[in-house]
Short mmCIF file of C-alpha atoms in Angstrom, two decimals:
data_model
loop_
_atom_site.label_atom_id
_atom_site.label_comp_id
_atom_site.label_asym_id
_atom_site.label_seq_id
_atom_site.Cartn_x
_atom_site.Cartn_y
_atom_site.Cartn_z
CA MET A 158 -8.16 -41.21 14.65
CA LYS A 159 -11.29 -41.23 16.94
CA LYS A 160 -10.65 -37.39 18.24
CA PHE A 161 -9.74 -36.71 14.47
CA PHE A 162 -12.98 -37.45 13.10
CA LEU A 163 -14.89 -36.20 16.16
CA THR A 164 -12.76 -32.84 15.38
CA LEU A 165 -13.07 -32.91 11.44
CA SER A 166 -17.53 -33.63 12.09
CA SER A 167 -17.78 -30.58 14.20
CA ILE A 168 -15.79 -28.17 10.95
CA PHE A 169 -18.07 -29.75 9.07
CA ILE A 170 -21.53 -29.27 10.31
CA ILE A 171 -20.17 -25.41 12.13
CA SER A 172 -19.86 -24.81 8.37
CA PHE A 173 -23.29 -24.82 8.26
CA LEU A 174 -24.31 -22.90 10.63
CA PRO A 175 -24.85 -18.62 10.40
CA ALA A 176 -21.98 -16.52 11.06
CA GLN A 177 -23.50 -15.47 14.15
CA VAL A 178 -23.47 -18.64 15.60
CA ARG A 179 -19.79 -19.73 14.42
CA GLY A 180 -18.55 -16.38 16.26
CA TYR A 181 -17.62 -14.17 13.28
CA GLY A 182 -18.03 -11.00 14.00
CA GLN A 183 -19.34 -11.07 17.20
CA LYS A 184 -16.07 -9.73 19.17
CA TYR A 185 -15.64 -6.30 17.20
CA LYS A 186 -17.34 -3.00 16.69
CA LYS A 187 -18.69 -3.04 13.07
CA PRO A 188 -17.78 0.31 11.60
CA LYS A 189 -21.58 2.29 10.20
CA ILE A 190 -20.76 2.28 6.85
CA SER A 191 -23.25 2.68 4.39
CA ASN A 192 -23.49 -0.50 1.82
CA SER A 193 -24.63 2.34 -1.02
CA THR A 194 -21.38 4.08 -1.03
CA ASN A 195 -21.09 5.22 -4.58
CA ASN A 196 -17.97 6.54 -5.64
CA SER A 197 -18.30 6.47 -9.22
CA ASN A 198 -18.96 9.77 -9.84
CA LYS A 199 -14.72 9.60 -8.07
CA LYS A 200 -13.32 11.55 -11.43
CA ASP A 201 -9.92 9.68 -11.92
CA ASN A 202 -6.70 9.10 -14.28
CA ILE A 203 -8.47 5.26 -14.67
CA ASN A 204 -11.57 5.08 -15.75
CA ASP A 205 -12.82 1.12 -14.52
CA PRO A 206 -9.67 -0.28 -12.32
CA PHE A 207 -11.37 -3.36 -12.18
CA ALA A 208 -11.08 -3.46 -15.97
CA ALA A 209 -8.44 -2.91 -17.94
CA GLU A 210 -7.72 -3.23 -21.81
CA ASP A 211 -3.67 -4.19 -21.05
CA TRP A 212 -1.21 -4.81 -19.10
CA ALA A 213 -0.03 -0.97 -18.91
CA ASP A 214 -3.96 0.04 -17.36
CA ALA A 215 -3.79 -2.62 -14.81
CA LYS A 216 -0.59 -1.75 -13.80
CA LYS A 217 -1.58 1.88 -13.04
CA PHE A 218 -4.31 0.93 -11.13
CA ALA A 219 -2.10 -1.40 -9.50
CA ASP A 220 0.49 1.40 -8.66
CA LYS A 221 -2.41 3.35 -6.89
CA VAL A 222 -2.81 0.69 -4.93
CA ALA A 223 0.98 0.02 -4.08
CA GLY A 224 1.15 3.27 -3.65
CA ALA A 225 -1.34 4.29 -1.11
CA SER A 226 0.98 3.28 1.65
CA GLY A 227 3.91 5.32 0.12
CA LYS A 228 6.51 2.11 0.95
CA TYR A 229 6.51 -0.15 -2.10
CA VAL A 230 7.81 -0.01 -5.96
CA PHE A 231 7.06 -2.30 -8.57
CA LEU A 232 9.65 -5.37 -9.10
CA GLN A 233 7.79 -7.84 -11.48
CA LYS A 234 4.80 -9.00 -13.63
CA LYS A 235 4.82 -13.07 -13.07
CA GLU A 236 2.46 -15.65 -14.42
CA SER A 237 0.60 -17.14 -11.47
CA SER A 238 0.27 -20.99 -10.56
CA THR A 239 -3.50 -20.20 -11.07
CA PRO A 240 -4.42 -20.30 -15.31
CA GLY A 241 -5.27 -16.96 -15.87
CA VAL A 242 -3.65 -15.09 -13.21
CA ILE A 243 -1.33 -12.50 -13.12
CA VAL A 244 0.68 -10.99 -10.10
CA LEU A 245 2.19 -7.68 -10.05
CA ARG A 246 4.62 -7.93 -7.03
CA TYR A 247 5.60 -4.81 -5.27
CA ILE A 248 8.29 -5.13 -2.83
CA PRO A 249 9.22 -2.40 0.59
CA THR A 250 11.10 0.47 -0.53
CA SER A 251 14.33 -0.25 2.09
CA ILE A 252 14.74 -3.75 0.49
CA SER A 253 18.33 -3.21 -1.00
CA ASN A 254 18.79 -6.88 -2.52
CA LYS A 255 15.53 -6.66 -4.98
CA ASP A 256 16.33 -9.70 -7.12
CA PHE A 257 16.26 -12.06 -4.30
CA TYR A 258 12.55 -11.49 -4.58
CA ILE A 259 12.45 -12.08 -7.99
CA ASN A 260 9.71 -15.58 -8.51
CA LYS A 261 10.06 -16.56 -4.63
CA PRO A 262 7.49 -16.35 -1.65
CA CYS A 263 7.84 -12.96 0.19
CA ALA A 264 5.62 -12.13 3.08
CA GLU A 265 6.69 -8.91 2.65
CA CYS A 266 5.36 -7.75 -0.57
CA MET A 267 2.49 -6.97 -1.69
CA ASP A 268 1.16 -8.89 -4.95
CA ILE A 269 -1.71 -7.92 -6.93
CA GLU A 270 -3.65 -10.17 -9.07
CA PHE A 271 -5.38 -9.67 -11.60
CA LYS A 272 -7.77 -12.17 -13.72
CA LYS A 273 -6.83 -12.39 -17.89
CA ASN A 274 -10.31 -11.90 -20.04
CA ASN A 275 -10.35 -12.91 -23.26
CA SER A 276 -14.36 -12.87 -23.41
CA SER A 277 -14.26 -8.95 -23.64
CA LYS A 278 -12.76 -5.85 -24.57
CA TYR A 279 -11.03 -5.74 -21.08
CA ASN A 280 -8.55 -8.31 -20.79
CA TYR A 281 -7.62 -7.94 -17.18
CA ALA A 282 -9.93 -7.99 -14.04
CA PHE A 283 -8.58 -6.98 -10.87
CA SER A 284 -8.68 -9.51 -8.26
CA HIS A 285 -7.59 -9.02 -5.06
CA VAL A 286 -4.38 -7.84 -2.76
CA TRP A 287 -3.45 -9.25 0.44
CA GLY A 288 -1.03 -7.55 2.75
CA ASN A 289 -1.51 -6.23 6.97
CA PHE A 290 -3.49 -3.39 7.52
CA ALA A 291 -0.99 -0.64 7.93
CA ASP A 292 -0.97 -1.17 4.40
CA LEU A 293 -4.10 -1.70 3.18
CA PHE A 294 -5.99 0.36 5.22
CA PRO A 295 -4.84 3.76 2.83
CA VAL A 296 -6.01 1.91 -0.05
CA TRP A 297 -9.30 1.50 1.65
CA LYS A 298 -9.66 4.95 2.26
CA SER A 299 -8.25 6.67 -0.54
CA ILE A 300 -9.43 4.71 -3.49
CA PHE A 301 -12.85 3.21 -2.03
CA SER A 302 -14.18 4.21 1.33
CA PRO A 303 -13.04 8.09 1.56
CA ASN A 304 -14.88 8.78 4.42
CA ALA A 305 -13.22 5.21 6.43
CA GLN A 306 -11.99 5.74 9.81
CA MET A 307 -9.05 3.68 11.27
CA SER A 308 -10.95 3.46 14.89
CA ASP A 309 -13.87 1.77 13.03
CA TYR A 310 -11.44 -1.34 11.98
CA SER A 311 -10.70 -2.64 15.37
CA VAL A 312 -11.28 -6.48 15.20
CA SER A 313 -9.98 -9.02 18.13
CA ASP A 314 -8.07 -11.81 17.90
CA GLN A 315 -11.09 -13.95 18.27
CA ASN A 316 -12.16 -13.41 14.65
CA VAL A 317 -11.44 -15.82 12.26
CA LEU A 318 -13.13 -13.71 9.68
CA VAL A 319 -14.64 -10.17 9.37
CA GLN A 320 -15.20 -8.13 6.43
CA TRP A 321 -16.87 -4.57 5.31
CA ARG A 322 -18.69 -3.62 1.93
CA THR A 323 -18.56 -0.75 -0.42
CA SER A 324 -19.86 0.14 -3.76
CA TYR A 325 -17.32 1.12 -6.40
CA GLY A 326 -19.02 1.89 -9.58
CA GLN A 327 -20.78 -0.88 -10.65
CA ASN A 328 -18.37 -3.42 -8.13
CA GLN A 329 -19.25 -4.75 -4.29
CA VAL A 330 -15.42 -4.45 -2.71
CA THR A 331 -14.45 -6.48 0.20
CA PHE A 332 -12.10 -5.24 2.79
CA GLY A 333 -11.27 -7.85 5.35
CA ARG A 334 -8.93 -10.18 7.68
CA LEU A 335 -8.88 -13.66 7.17
CA GLY A 336 -6.58 -15.16 10.18
CA THR A 337 -3.79 -12.40 10.71
CA ALA A 338 -4.15 -11.24 6.75
CA TRP A 339 -5.71 -8.19 5.36
CA PHE A 340 -6.97 -8.01 2.33
CA ILE A 341 -9.46 -6.23 -0.32
CA LYS A 342 -11.84 -7.84 -3.01
CA ILE A 343 -13.50 -7.38 -5.45
#
């Protein structure tokens, strides 16, 4: 019990220390990517991918995200266990038994989350996507940071959290890793 209390109190104290003291970002080479990268003048068939008027617009953006790696196909739209969140699930094209992955946990799947927003003309707003580096880096490069180089995003296993940010239109977009999972979020 004493060991548990000491561990718990150490975690509590460490959580208030600055990131450099905690050890985040100590073991990787930080890329030289400007936070002021502005891709708002980029011509696209999706005017604002973060705010969609209907489910079809949200799916267009999700299709673009899932399609960047060329490995995923759409499976289903489902309500999340979190109120006000919908999830668009994509599965690898190599999976033959697609029905098996409907409404079940899936480590191989790419789940793209949108929050429902009933207070404006836009009903859905992109929230985040989790996946592995090989699948999310092409998304990051093709949509958010065209000048990104894969070699700039190398991290060691000792890093618990690493993040890179860029601007996309009026939004700050984050690409990073938490534990072993990679994510893109606004």
